[in-house]
PDB file of C-alpha atoms in Angstrom:
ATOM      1  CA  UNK H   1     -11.933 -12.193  12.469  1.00  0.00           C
ATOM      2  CA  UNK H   2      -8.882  -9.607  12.030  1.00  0.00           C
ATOM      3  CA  UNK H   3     -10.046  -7.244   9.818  1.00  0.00           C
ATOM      4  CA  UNK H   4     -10.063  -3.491   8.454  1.00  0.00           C
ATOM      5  CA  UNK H   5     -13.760  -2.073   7.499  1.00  0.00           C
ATOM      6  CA  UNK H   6     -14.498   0.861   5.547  1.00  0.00           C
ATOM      7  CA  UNK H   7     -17.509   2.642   5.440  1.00  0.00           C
ATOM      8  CA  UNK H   8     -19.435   3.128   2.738  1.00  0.00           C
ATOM      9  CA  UNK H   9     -18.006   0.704   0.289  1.00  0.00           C
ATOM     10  CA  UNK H  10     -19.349   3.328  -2.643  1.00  0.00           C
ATOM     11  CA  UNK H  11     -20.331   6.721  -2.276  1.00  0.00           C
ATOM     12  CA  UNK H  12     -21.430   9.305  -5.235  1.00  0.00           C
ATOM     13  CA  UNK H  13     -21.776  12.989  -4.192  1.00  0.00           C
ATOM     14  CA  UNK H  14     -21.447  16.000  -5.300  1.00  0.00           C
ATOM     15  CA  UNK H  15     -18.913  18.956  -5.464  1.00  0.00           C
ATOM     16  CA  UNK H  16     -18.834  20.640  -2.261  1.00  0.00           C
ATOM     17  CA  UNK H  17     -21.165  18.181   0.213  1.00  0.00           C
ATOM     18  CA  UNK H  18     -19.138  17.357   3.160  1.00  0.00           C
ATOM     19  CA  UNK H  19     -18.042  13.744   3.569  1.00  0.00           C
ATOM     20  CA  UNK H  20     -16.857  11.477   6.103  1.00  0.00           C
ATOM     21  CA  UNK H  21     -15.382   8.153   5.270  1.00  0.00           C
ATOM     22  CA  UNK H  22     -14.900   5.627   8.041  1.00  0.00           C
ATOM     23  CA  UNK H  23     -12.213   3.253   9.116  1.00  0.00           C
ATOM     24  CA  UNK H  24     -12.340   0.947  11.583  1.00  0.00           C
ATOM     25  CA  UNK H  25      -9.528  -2.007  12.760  1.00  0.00           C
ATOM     26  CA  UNK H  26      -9.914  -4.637  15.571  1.00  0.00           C
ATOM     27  CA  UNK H  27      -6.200  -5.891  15.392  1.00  0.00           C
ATOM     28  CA  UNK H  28      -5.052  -3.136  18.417  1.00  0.00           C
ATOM     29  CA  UNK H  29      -2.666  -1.924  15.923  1.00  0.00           C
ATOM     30  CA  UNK H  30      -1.049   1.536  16.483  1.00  0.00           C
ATOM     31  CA  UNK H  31      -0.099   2.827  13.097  1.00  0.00           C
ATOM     32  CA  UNK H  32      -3.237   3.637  10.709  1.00  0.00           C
ATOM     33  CA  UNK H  33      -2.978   5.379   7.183  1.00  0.00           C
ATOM     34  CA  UNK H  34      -5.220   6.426   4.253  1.00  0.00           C
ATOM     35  CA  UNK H  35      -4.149   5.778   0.167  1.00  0.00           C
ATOM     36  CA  UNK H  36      -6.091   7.266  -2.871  1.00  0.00           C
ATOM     37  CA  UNK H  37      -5.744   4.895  -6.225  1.00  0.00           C
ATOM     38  CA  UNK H  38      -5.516   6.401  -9.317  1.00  0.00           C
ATOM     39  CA  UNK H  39      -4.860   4.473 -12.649  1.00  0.00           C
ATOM     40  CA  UNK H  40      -1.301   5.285 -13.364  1.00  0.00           C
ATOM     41  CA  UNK H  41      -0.447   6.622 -10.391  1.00  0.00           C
ATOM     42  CA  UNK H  42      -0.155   3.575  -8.143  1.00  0.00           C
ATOM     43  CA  UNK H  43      -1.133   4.275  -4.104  1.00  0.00           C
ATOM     44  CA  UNK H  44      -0.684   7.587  -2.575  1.00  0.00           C
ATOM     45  CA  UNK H  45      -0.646   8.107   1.093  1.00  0.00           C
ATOM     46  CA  UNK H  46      -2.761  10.887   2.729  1.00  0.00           C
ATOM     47  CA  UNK H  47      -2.374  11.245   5.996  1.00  0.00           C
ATOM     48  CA  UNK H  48      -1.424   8.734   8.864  1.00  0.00           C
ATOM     49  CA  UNK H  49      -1.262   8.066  12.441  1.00  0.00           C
ATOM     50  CA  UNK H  50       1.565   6.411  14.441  1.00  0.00           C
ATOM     51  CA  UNK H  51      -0.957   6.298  17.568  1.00  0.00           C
ATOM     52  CA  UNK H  52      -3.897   8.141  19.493  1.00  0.00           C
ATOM     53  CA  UNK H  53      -4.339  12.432  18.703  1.00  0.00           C
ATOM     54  CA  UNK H  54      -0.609  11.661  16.376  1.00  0.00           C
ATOM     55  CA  UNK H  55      -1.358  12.205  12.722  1.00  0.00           C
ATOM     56  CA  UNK H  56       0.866  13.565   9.827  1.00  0.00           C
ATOM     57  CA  UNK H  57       0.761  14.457   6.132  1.00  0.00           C
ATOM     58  CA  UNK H  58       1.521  12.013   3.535  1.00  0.00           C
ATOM     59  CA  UNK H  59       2.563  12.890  -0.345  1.00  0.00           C
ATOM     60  CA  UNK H  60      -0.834  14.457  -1.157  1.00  0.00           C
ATOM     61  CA  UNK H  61      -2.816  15.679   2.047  1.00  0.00           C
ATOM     62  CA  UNK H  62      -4.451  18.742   0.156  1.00  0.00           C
ATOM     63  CA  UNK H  63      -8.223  18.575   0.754  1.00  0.00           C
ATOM     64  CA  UNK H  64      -8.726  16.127   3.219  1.00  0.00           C
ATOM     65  CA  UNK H  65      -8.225  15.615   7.153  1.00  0.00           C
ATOM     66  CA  UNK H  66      -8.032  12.857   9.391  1.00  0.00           C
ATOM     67  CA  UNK H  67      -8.564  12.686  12.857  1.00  0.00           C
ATOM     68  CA  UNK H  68      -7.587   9.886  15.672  1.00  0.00           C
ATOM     69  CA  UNK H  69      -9.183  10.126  18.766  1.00  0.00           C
ATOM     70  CA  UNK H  70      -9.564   6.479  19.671  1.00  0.00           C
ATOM     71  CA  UNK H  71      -7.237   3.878  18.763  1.00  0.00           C
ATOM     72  CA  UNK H  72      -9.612   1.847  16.515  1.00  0.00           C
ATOM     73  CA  UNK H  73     -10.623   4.427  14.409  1.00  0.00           C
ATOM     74  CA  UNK H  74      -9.270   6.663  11.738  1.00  0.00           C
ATOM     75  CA  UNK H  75     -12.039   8.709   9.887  1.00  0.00           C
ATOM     76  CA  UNK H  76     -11.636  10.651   6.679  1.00  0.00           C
ATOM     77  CA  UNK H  77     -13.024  14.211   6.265  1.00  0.00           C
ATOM     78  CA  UNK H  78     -13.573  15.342   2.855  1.00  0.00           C
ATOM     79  CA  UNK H  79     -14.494  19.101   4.118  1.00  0.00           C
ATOM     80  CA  UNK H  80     -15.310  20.638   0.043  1.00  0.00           C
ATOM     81  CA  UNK H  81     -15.234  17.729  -2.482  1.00  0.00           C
ATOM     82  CA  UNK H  82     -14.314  17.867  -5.648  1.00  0.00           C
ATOM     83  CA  UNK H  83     -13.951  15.950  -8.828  1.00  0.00           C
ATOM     84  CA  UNK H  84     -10.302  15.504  -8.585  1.00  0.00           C
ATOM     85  CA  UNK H  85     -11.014  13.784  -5.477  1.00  0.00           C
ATOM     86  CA  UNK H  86     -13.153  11.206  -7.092  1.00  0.00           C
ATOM     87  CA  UNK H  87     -10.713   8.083  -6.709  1.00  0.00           C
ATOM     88  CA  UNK H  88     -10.557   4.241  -4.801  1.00  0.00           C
ATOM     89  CA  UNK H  89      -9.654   5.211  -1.621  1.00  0.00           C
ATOM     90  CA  UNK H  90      -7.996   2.585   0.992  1.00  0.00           C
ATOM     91  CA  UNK H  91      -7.268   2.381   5.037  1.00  0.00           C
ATOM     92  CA  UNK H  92      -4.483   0.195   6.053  1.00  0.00           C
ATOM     93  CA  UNK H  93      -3.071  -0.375   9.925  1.00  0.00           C
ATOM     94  CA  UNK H  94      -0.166  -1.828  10.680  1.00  0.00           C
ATOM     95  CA  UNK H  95       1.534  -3.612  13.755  1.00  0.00           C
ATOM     96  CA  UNK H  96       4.749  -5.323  14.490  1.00  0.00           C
ATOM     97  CA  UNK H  97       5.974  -8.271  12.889  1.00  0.00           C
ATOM     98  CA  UNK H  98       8.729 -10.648  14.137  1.00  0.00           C
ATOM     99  CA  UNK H  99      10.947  -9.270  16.807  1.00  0.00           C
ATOM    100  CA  UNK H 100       9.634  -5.649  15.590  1.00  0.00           C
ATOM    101  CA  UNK H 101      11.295  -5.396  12.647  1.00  0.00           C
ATOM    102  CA  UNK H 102       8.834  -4.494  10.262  1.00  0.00           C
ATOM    103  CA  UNK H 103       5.237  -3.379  10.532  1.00  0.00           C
ATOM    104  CA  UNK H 104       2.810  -5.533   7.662  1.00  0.00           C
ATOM    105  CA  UNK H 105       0.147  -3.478   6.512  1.00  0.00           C
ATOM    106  CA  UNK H 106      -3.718  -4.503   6.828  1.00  0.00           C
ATOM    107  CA  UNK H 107      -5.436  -3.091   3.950  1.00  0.00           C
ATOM    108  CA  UNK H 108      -9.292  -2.370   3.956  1.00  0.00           C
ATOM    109  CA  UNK H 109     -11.647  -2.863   0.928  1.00  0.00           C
ATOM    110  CA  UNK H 110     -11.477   0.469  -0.199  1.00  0.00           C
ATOM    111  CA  UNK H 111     -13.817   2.880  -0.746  1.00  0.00           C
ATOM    112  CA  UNK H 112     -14.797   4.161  -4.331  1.00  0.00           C
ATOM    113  CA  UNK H 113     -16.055   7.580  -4.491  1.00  0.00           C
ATOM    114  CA  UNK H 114     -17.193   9.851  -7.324  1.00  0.00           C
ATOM    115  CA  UNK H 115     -17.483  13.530  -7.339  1.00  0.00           C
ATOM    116  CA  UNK H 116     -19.561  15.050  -9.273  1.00  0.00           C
TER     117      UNK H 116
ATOM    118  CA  UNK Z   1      11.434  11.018 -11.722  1.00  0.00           C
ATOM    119  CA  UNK Z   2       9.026   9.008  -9.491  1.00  0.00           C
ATOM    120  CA  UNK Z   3      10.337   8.026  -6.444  1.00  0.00           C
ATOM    121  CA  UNK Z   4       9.310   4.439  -7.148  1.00  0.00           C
ATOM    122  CA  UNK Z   5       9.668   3.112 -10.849  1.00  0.00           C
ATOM    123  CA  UNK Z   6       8.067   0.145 -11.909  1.00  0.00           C
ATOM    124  CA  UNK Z   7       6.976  -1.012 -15.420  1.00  0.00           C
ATOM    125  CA  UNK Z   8       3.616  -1.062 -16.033  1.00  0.00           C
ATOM    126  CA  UNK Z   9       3.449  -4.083 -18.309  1.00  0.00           C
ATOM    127  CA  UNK Z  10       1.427  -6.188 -18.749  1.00  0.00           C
ATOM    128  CA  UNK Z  11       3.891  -8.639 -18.111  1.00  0.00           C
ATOM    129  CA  UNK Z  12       3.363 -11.735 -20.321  1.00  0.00           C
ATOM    130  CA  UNK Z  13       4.609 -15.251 -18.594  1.00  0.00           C
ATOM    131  CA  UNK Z  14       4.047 -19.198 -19.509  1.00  0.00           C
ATOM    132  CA  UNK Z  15       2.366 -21.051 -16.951  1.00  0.00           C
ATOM    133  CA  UNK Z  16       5.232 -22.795 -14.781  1.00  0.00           C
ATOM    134  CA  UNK Z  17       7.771 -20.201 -15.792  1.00  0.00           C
ATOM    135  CA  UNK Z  18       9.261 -17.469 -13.542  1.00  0.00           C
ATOM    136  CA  UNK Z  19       7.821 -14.003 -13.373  1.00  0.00           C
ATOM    137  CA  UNK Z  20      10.611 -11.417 -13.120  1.00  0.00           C
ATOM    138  CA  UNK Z  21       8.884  -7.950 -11.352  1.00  0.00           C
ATOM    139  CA  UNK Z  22      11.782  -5.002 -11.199  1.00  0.00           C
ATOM    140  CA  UNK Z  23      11.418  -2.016  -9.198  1.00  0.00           C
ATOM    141  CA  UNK Z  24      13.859   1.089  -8.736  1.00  0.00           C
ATOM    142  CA  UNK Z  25      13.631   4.043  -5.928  1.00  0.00           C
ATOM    143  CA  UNK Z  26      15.638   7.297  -5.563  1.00  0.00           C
ATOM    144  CA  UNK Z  27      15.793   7.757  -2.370  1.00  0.00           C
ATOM    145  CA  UNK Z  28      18.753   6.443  -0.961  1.00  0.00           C
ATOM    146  CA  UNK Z  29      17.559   6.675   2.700  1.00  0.00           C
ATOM    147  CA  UNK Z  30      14.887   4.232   1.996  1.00  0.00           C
ATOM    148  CA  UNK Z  31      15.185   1.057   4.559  1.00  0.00           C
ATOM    149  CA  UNK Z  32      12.592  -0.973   4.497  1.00  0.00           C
ATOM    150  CA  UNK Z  33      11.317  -2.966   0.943  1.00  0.00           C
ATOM    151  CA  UNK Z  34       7.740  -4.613   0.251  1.00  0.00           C
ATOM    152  CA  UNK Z  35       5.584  -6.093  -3.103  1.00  0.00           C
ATOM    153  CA  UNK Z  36       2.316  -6.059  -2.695  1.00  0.00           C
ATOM    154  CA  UNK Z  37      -0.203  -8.301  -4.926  1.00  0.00           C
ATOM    155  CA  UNK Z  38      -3.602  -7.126  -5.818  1.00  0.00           C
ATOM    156  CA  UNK Z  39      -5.859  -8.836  -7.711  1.00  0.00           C
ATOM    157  CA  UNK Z  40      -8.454  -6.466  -9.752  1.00  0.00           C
ATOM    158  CA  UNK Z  41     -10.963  -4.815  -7.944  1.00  0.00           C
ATOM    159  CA  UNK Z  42      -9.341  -5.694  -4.137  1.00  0.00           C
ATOM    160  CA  UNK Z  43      -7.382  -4.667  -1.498  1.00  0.00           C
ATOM    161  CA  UNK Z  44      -3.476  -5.041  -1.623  1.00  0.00           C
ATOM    162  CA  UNK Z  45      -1.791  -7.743   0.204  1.00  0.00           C
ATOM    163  CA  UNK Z  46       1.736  -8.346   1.276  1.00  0.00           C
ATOM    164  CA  UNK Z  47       3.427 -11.067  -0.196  1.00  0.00           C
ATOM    165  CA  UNK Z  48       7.145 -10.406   0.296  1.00  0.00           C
ATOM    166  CA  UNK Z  49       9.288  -7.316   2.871  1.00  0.00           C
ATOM    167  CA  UNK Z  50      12.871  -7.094   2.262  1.00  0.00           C
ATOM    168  CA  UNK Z  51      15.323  -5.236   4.227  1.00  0.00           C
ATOM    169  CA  UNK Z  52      19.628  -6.317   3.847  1.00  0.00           C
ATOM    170  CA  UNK Z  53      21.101  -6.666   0.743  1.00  0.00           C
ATOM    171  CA  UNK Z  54      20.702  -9.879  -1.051  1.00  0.00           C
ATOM    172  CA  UNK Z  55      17.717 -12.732  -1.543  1.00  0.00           C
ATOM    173  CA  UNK Z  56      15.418 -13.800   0.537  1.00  0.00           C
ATOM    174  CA  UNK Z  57      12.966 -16.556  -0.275  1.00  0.00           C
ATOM    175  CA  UNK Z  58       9.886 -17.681   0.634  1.00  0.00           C
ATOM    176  CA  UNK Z  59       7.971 -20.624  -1.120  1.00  0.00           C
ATOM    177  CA  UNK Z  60       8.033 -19.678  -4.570  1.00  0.00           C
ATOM    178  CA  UNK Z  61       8.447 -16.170  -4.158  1.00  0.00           C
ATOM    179  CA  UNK Z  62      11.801 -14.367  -3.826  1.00  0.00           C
ATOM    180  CA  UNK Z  63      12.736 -11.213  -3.029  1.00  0.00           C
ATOM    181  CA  UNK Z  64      16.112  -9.168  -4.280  1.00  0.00           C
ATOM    182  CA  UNK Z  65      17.412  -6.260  -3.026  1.00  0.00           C
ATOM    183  CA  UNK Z  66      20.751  -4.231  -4.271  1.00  0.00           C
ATOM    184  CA  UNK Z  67      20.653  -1.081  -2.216  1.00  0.00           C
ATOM    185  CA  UNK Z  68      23.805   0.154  -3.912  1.00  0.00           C
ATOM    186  CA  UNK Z  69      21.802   0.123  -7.418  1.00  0.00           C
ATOM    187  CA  UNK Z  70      18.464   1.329  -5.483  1.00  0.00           C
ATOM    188  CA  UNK Z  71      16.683  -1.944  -7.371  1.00  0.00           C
ATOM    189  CA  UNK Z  72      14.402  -4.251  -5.679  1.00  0.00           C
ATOM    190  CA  UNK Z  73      12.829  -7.097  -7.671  1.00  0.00           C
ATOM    191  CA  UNK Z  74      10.421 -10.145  -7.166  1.00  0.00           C
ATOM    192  CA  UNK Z  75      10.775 -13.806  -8.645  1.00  0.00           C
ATOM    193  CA  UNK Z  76       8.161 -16.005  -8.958  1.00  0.00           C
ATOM    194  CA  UNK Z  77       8.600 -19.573  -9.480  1.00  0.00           C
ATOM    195  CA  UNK Z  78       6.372 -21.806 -11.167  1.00  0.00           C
ATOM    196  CA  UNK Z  79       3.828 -19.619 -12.477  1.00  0.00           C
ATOM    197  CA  UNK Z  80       0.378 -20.403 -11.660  1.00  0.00           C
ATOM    198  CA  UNK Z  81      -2.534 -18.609 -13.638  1.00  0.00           C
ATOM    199  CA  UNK Z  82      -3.574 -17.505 -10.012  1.00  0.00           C
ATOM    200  CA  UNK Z  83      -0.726 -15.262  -9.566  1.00  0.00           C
ATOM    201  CA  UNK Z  84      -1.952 -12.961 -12.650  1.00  0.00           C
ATOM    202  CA  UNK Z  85      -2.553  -9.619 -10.359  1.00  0.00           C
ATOM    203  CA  UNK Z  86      -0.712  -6.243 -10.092  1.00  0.00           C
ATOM    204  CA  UNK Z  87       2.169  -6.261  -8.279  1.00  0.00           C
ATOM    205  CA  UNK Z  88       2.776  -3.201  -6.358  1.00  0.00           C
ATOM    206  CA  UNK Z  89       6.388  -2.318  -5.188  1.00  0.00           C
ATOM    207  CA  UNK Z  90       6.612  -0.218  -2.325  1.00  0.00           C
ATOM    208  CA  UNK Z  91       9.549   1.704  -0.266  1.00  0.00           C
ATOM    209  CA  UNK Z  92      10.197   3.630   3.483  1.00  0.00           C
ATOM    210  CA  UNK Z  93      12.496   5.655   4.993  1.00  0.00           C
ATOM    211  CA  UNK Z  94      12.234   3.985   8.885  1.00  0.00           C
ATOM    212  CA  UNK Z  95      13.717   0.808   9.508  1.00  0.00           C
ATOM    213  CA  UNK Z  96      11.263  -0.926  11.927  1.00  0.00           C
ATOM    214  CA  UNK Z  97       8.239   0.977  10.313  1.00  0.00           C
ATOM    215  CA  UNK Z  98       6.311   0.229   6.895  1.00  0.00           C
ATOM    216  CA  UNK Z  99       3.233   2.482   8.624  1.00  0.00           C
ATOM    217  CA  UNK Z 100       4.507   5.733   8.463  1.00  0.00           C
ATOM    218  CA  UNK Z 101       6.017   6.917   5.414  1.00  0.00           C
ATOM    219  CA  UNK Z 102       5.419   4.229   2.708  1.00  0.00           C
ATOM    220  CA  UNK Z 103       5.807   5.461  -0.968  1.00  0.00           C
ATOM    221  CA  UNK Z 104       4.018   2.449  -3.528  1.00  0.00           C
ATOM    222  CA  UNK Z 105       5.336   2.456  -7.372  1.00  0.00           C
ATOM    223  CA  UNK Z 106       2.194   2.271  -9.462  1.00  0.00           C
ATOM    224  CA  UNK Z 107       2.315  -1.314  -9.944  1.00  0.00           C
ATOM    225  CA  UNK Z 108       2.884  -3.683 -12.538  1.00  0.00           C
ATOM    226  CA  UNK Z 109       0.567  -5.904 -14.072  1.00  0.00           C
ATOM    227  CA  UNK Z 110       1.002  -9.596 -14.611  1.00  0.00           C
ATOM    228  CA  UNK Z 111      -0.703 -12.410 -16.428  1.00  0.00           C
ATOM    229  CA  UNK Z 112       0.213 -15.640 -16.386  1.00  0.00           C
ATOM    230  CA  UNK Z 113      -1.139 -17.591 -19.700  1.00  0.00           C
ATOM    231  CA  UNK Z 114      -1.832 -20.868 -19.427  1.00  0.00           C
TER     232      UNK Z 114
END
Protein backbone atom coordinates (compact mmCIF):
# COMPACT_ATOMS: atom_id res chain seq x y z
CA UNK A 1 0.00 0.00 0.00
CA UNK A 2 1.23 3.69 -1.02
CA UNK A 3 1.64 5.34 1.97
CA UNK A 4 3.50 8.10 4.17
CA UNK A 5 4.37 6.92 7.97
CA UNK A 6 5.32 9.04 10.72
CA UNK A 7 6.93 8.09 13.68
CA UNK A 8 5.73 8.42 16.79
CA UNK A 9 2.14 9.22 16.18
CA UNK A 10 2.29 11.25 19.81
CA UNK A 11 5.15 12.32 21.62
CA UNK A 12 5.22 14.50 25.06
CA UNK A 13 8.67 15.82 26.14
CA UNK A 14 10.11 18.27 27.66
CA UNK A 15 11.86 21.69 27.01
CA UNK A 16 15.22 21.10 25.80
CA UNK A 17 15.35 16.95 25.20
CA UNK A 18 16.45 16.37 21.75
CA UNK A 19 13.93 14.88 19.34
CA UNK A 20 13.80 13.14 16.19
CA UNK A 21 10.61 12.67 14.30
CA UNK A 22 10.54 10.20 11.44
CA UNK A 23 9.17 10.12 7.95
CA UNK A 24 9.13 7.53 5.79
CA UNK A 25 7.39 7.16 1.94
CA UNK A 26 7.37 4.04 -0.35
CA UNK A 27 5.87 5.89 -3.46
CA UNK A 28 9.77 6.69 -4.95
CA UNK A 29 8.71 10.19 -4.85
CA UNK A 30 11.42 12.93 -5.04
CA UNK A 31 10.00 15.96 -3.36
CA UNK A 32 9.40 15.51 0.59
CA UNK A 33 8.30 18.41 3.03
CA UNK A 34 7.40 18.95 6.72
CA UNK A 35 4.07 21.33 7.97
CA UNK A 36 3.39 22.38 11.66
CA UNK A 37 -0.63 22.94 12.37
CA UNK A 38 -1.61 25.47 14.50
CA UNK A 39 -5.33 26.47 15.15
CA UNK A 40 -5.65 29.65 13.23
CA UNK A 41 -2.79 29.49 11.45
CA UNK A 42 -3.57 26.86 8.82
CA UNK A 43 -0.25 24.60 7.55
CA UNK A 44 3.15 26.00 7.63
CA UNK A 45 5.97 24.50 5.75
CA UNK A 46 9.37 23.84 7.46
CA UNK A 47 11.76 22.68 5.48
CA UNK A 48 11.70 20.48 2.23
CA UNK A 49 13.57 18.45 -0.14
CA UNK A 50 13.33 18.40 -3.98
CA UNK A 51 15.64 15.12 -3.90
CA UNK A 52 18.64 13.24 -2.11
CA UNK A 53 21.33 15.74 0.29
CA UNK A 54 18.75 18.94 -1.46
CA UNK A 55 16.81 20.56 1.34
CA UNK A 56 15.61 24.23 1.84
CA UNK A 57 13.82 26.49 4.32
CA UNK A 58 10.20 26.92 4.28
CA UNK A 59 8.13 30.02 6.01
CA UNK A 60 9.17 29.04 9.56
CA UNK A 61 12.45 26.83 9.70
CA UNK A 62 13.65 28.39 13.13
CA UNK A 63 14.39 25.50 15.51
CA UNK A 64 14.29 22.57 13.57
CA UNK A 65 16.47 20.67 10.81
CA UNK A 66 15.90 18.14 8.37
CA UNK A 67 18.15 15.98 6.76
CA UNK A 68 17.84 13.66 3.41
CA UNK A 69 20.28 11.20 2.95
CA UNK A 70 18.24 8.46 1.34
CA UNK A 71 15.43 9.00 -0.86
CA UNK A 72 12.74 7.40 1.37
CA UNK A 73 13.36 9.22 4.27
CA UNK A 74 13.06 12.69 5.62
CA UNK A 75 13.68 12.91 9.47
CA UNK A 76 12.92 15.86 11.70
CA UNK A 77 15.44 17.13 14.31
CA UNK A 78 14.07 19.09 17.05
CA UNK A 79 17.79 19.96 18.46
CA UNK A 80 16.31 22.30 21.92
CA UNK A 81 12.48 21.97 22.16
CA UNK A 82 10.36 24.23 23.31
CA UNK A 83 6.79 24.97 24.08
CA UNK A 84 6.17 27.02 21.09
CA UNK A 85 7.06 24.05 19.22
CA UNK A 86 4.36 21.98 20.72
CA UNK A 87 2.01 21.67 17.52
CA UNK A 88 0.43 18.67 14.88
CA UNK A 89 3.15 18.24 12.81
CA UNK A 90 2.75 16.58 9.13
CA UNK A 91 5.20 14.94 6.25
CA UNK A 92 3.92 15.06 2.80
CA UNK A 93 5.90 13.76 -0.62
CA UNK A 94 4.98 14.50 -3.73
CA UNK A 95 5.50 13.11 -7.38
CA UNK A 96 4.33 13.92 -10.81
CA UNK A 97 0.94 13.88 -11.95
CA UNK A 98 -0.32 13.76 -15.58
CA UNK A 99 2.20 14.68 -18.18
CA UNK A 100 4.22 16.44 -15.15
CA UNK A 101 2.24 19.14 -14.64
CA UNK A 102 1.62 19.20 -11.15
CA UNK A 103 3.07 17.30 -8.22
CA UNK A 104 -0.13 15.90 -5.65
CA UNK A 105 0.95 15.85 -2.27
CA UNK A 106 0.89 12.56 0.02
CA UNK A 107 0.22 13.63 3.43
CA UNK A 108 1.24 11.47 6.54
CA UNK A 109 -0.85 11.13 9.78
CA UNK A 110 0.83 13.67 11.55
CA UNK A 111 2.53 13.74 14.50
CA UNK A 112 1.21 15.58 17.71
CA UNK A 113 3.78 16.74 20.03
CA UNK A 114 3.70 18.66 23.31
CA UNK A 115 6.44 20.53 24.94
CA UNK A 116 6.53 20.96 28.13
CA UNK B 1 -1.92 40.50 5.11
CA UNK B 2 -1.61 36.67 4.87
CA UNK B 3 -0.47 35.48 1.83
CA UNK B 4 -3.45 33.14 1.62
CA UNK B 5 -6.94 34.47 2.91
CA UNK B 6 -9.63 32.27 3.56
CA UNK B 7 -12.68 32.63 5.88
CA UNK B 8 -12.71 30.68 8.68
CA UNK B 9 -16.42 30.00 8.93
CA UNK B 10 -18.01 27.70 9.86
CA UNK B 11 -19.70 27.65 6.76
CA UNK B 12 -23.38 26.66 7.20
CA UNK B 13 -24.98 24.66 3.98
CA UNK B 14 -28.42 22.53 3.41
CA UNK B 15 -27.87 19.11 2.51
CA UNK B 16 -28.07 18.96 -1.48
CA UNK B 17 -27.15 22.60 -1.80
CA UNK B 18 -23.83 24.01 -3.11
CA UNK B 19 -20.98 24.91 -0.83
CA UNK B 20 -19.26 28.08 -2.04
CA UNK B 21 -15.31 28.00 -0.44
CA UNK B 22 -13.40 31.50 -1.54
CA UNK B 23 -9.83 31.94 -1.25
CA UNK B 24 -7.54 35.07 -2.12
CA UNK B 25 -3.47 35.18 -2.40
CA UNK B 26 -1.08 38.16 -2.85
CA UNK B 27 1.36 36.94 -4.57
CA UNK B 28 0.97 37.47 -8.04
CA UNK B 29 3.72 34.99 -9.11
CA UNK B 30 1.79 32.20 -7.68
CA UNK B 31 1.12 29.35 -10.54
CA UNK B 32 -0.09 26.52 -9.36
CA UNK B 33 -3.77 26.32 -7.20
CA UNK B 34 -5.00 23.36 -4.80
CA UNK B 35 -8.05 22.76 -1.90
CA UNK B 36 -7.35 20.41 0.29
CA UNK B 37 -10.17 18.59 2.54
CA UNK B 38 -9.48 17.43 5.99
CA UNK B 39 -11.71 15.91 8.07
CA UNK B 40 -11.01 16.53 12.02
CA UNK B 41 -8.28 14.89 13.49
CA UNK B 42 -6.59 13.59 9.83
CA UNK B 43 -4.32 14.16 7.31
CA UNK B 44 -5.16 16.60 4.35
CA UNK B 45 -6.15 15.30 1.06
CA UNK B 46 -6.32 16.78 -2.37
CA UNK B 47 -9.51 17.11 -3.83
CA UNK B 48 -9.16 19.70 -6.59
CA UNK B 49 -5.43 21.58 -8.43
CA UNK B 50 -6.12 24.38 -10.65
CA UNK B 51 -3.75 26.08 -12.85
CA UNK B 52 -5.33 28.52 -16.22
CA UNK B 53 -7.84 30.84 -15.71
CA UNK B 54 -11.35 29.67 -15.63
CA UNK B 55 -13.40 26.33 -14.24
CA UNK B 56 -12.52 23.17 -14.12
CA UNK B 57 -14.78 20.40 -12.90
CA UNK B 58 -14.62 17.28 -11.57
CA UNK B 59 -17.72 15.23 -10.30
CA UNK B 60 -19.33 17.51 -8.06
CA UNK B 61 -16.52 19.54 -7.26
CA UNK B 62 -15.39 22.62 -9.23
CA UNK B 63 -12.66 24.61 -9.16
CA UNK B 64 -12.40 28.62 -10.18
CA UNK B 65 -9.59 30.49 -10.73
CA UNK B 66 -9.34 34.46 -11.72
CA UNK B 67 -5.64 35.14 -11.60
CA UNK B 68 -6.25 38.76 -12.51
CA UNK B 69 -8.36 39.15 -9.08
CA UNK B 70 -5.77 36.65 -7.24
CA UNK B 71 -9.21 34.57 -6.12
CA UNK B 72 -9.50 30.93 -6.26
CA UNK B 73 -12.73 29.28 -5.07
CA UNK B 74 -14.34 25.72 -4.74
CA UNK B 75 -18.06 24.64 -5.57
CA UNK B 76 -19.56 21.82 -4.30
CA UNK B 77 -22.59 20.38 -5.69
CA UNK B 78 -25.08 18.48 -3.96
CA UNK B 79 -24.02 18.67 -0.52
CA UNK B 80 -23.63 15.53 1.27
CA UNK B 81 -23.26 15.58 5.20
CA UNK B 82 -19.91 13.71 4.37
CA UNK B 83 -18.32 16.64 2.87
CA UNK B 84 -18.52 18.64 6.37
CA UNK B 85 -14.46 18.98 6.81
CA UNK B 86 -12.03 21.96 6.59
CA UNK B 87 -11.19 22.96 3.44
CA UNK B 88 -7.74 24.13 3.09
CA UNK B 89 -6.76 26.44 0.11
CA UNK B 90 -3.33 26.35 -0.86
CA UNK B 91 -0.91 28.36 -3.44
CA UNK B 92 2.92 28.01 -5.28
CA UNK B 93 5.13 29.92 -7.05
CA UNK B 94 6.52 26.88 -9.66
CA UNK B 95 4.41 25.78 -12.31
CA UNK B 96 5.05 21.98 -12.51
CA UNK B 97 5.75 21.84 -8.66
CA UNK B 98 3.17 21.83 -5.61
CA UNK B 99 6.36 20.19 -3.45
CA UNK B 100 8.49 22.94 -3.06
CA UNK B 101 7.14 26.12 -2.03
CA UNK B 102 3.44 25.55 -1.10
CA UNK B 103 1.85 28.32 1.14
CA UNK B 104 -1.85 26.72 2.74
CA UNK B 105 -4.57 29.50 3.92
CA UNK B 106 -5.70 28.35 7.33
CA UNK B 107 -8.68 26.66 6.15
CA UNK B 108 -12.22 26.99 6.27
CA UNK B 109 -14.59 24.97 7.99
CA UNK B 110 -17.72 23.46 6.57
CA UNK B 111 -20.79 21.65 7.77
CA UNK B 112 -23.25 20.43 5.84
CA UNK B 113 -26.72 20.08 7.95
CA UNK B 114 -28.87 17.65 7.06
Amino acid sequence: EAQVTQNPRYLITVTGKKLTVTCSQNMNHEYMSWYRQDPGLGLRQIYYSMNVEVTDKGDVPEGYKVSRKEKRNFPLILESPSPNQTSLYFCASSSPGQGGRFYEQYFGPGTRLTVT
Amino acid sequence: QKEVEQNSGPLSVPEGAIASLNCTYSDRGSQSFFWYRQYSGKSPELIMFIYSNGDKEDGRFTAQLNKASQYVSLLIRDSQPSDSATYLCAVNNFFYSSASKIIFGSGTRLSIRP
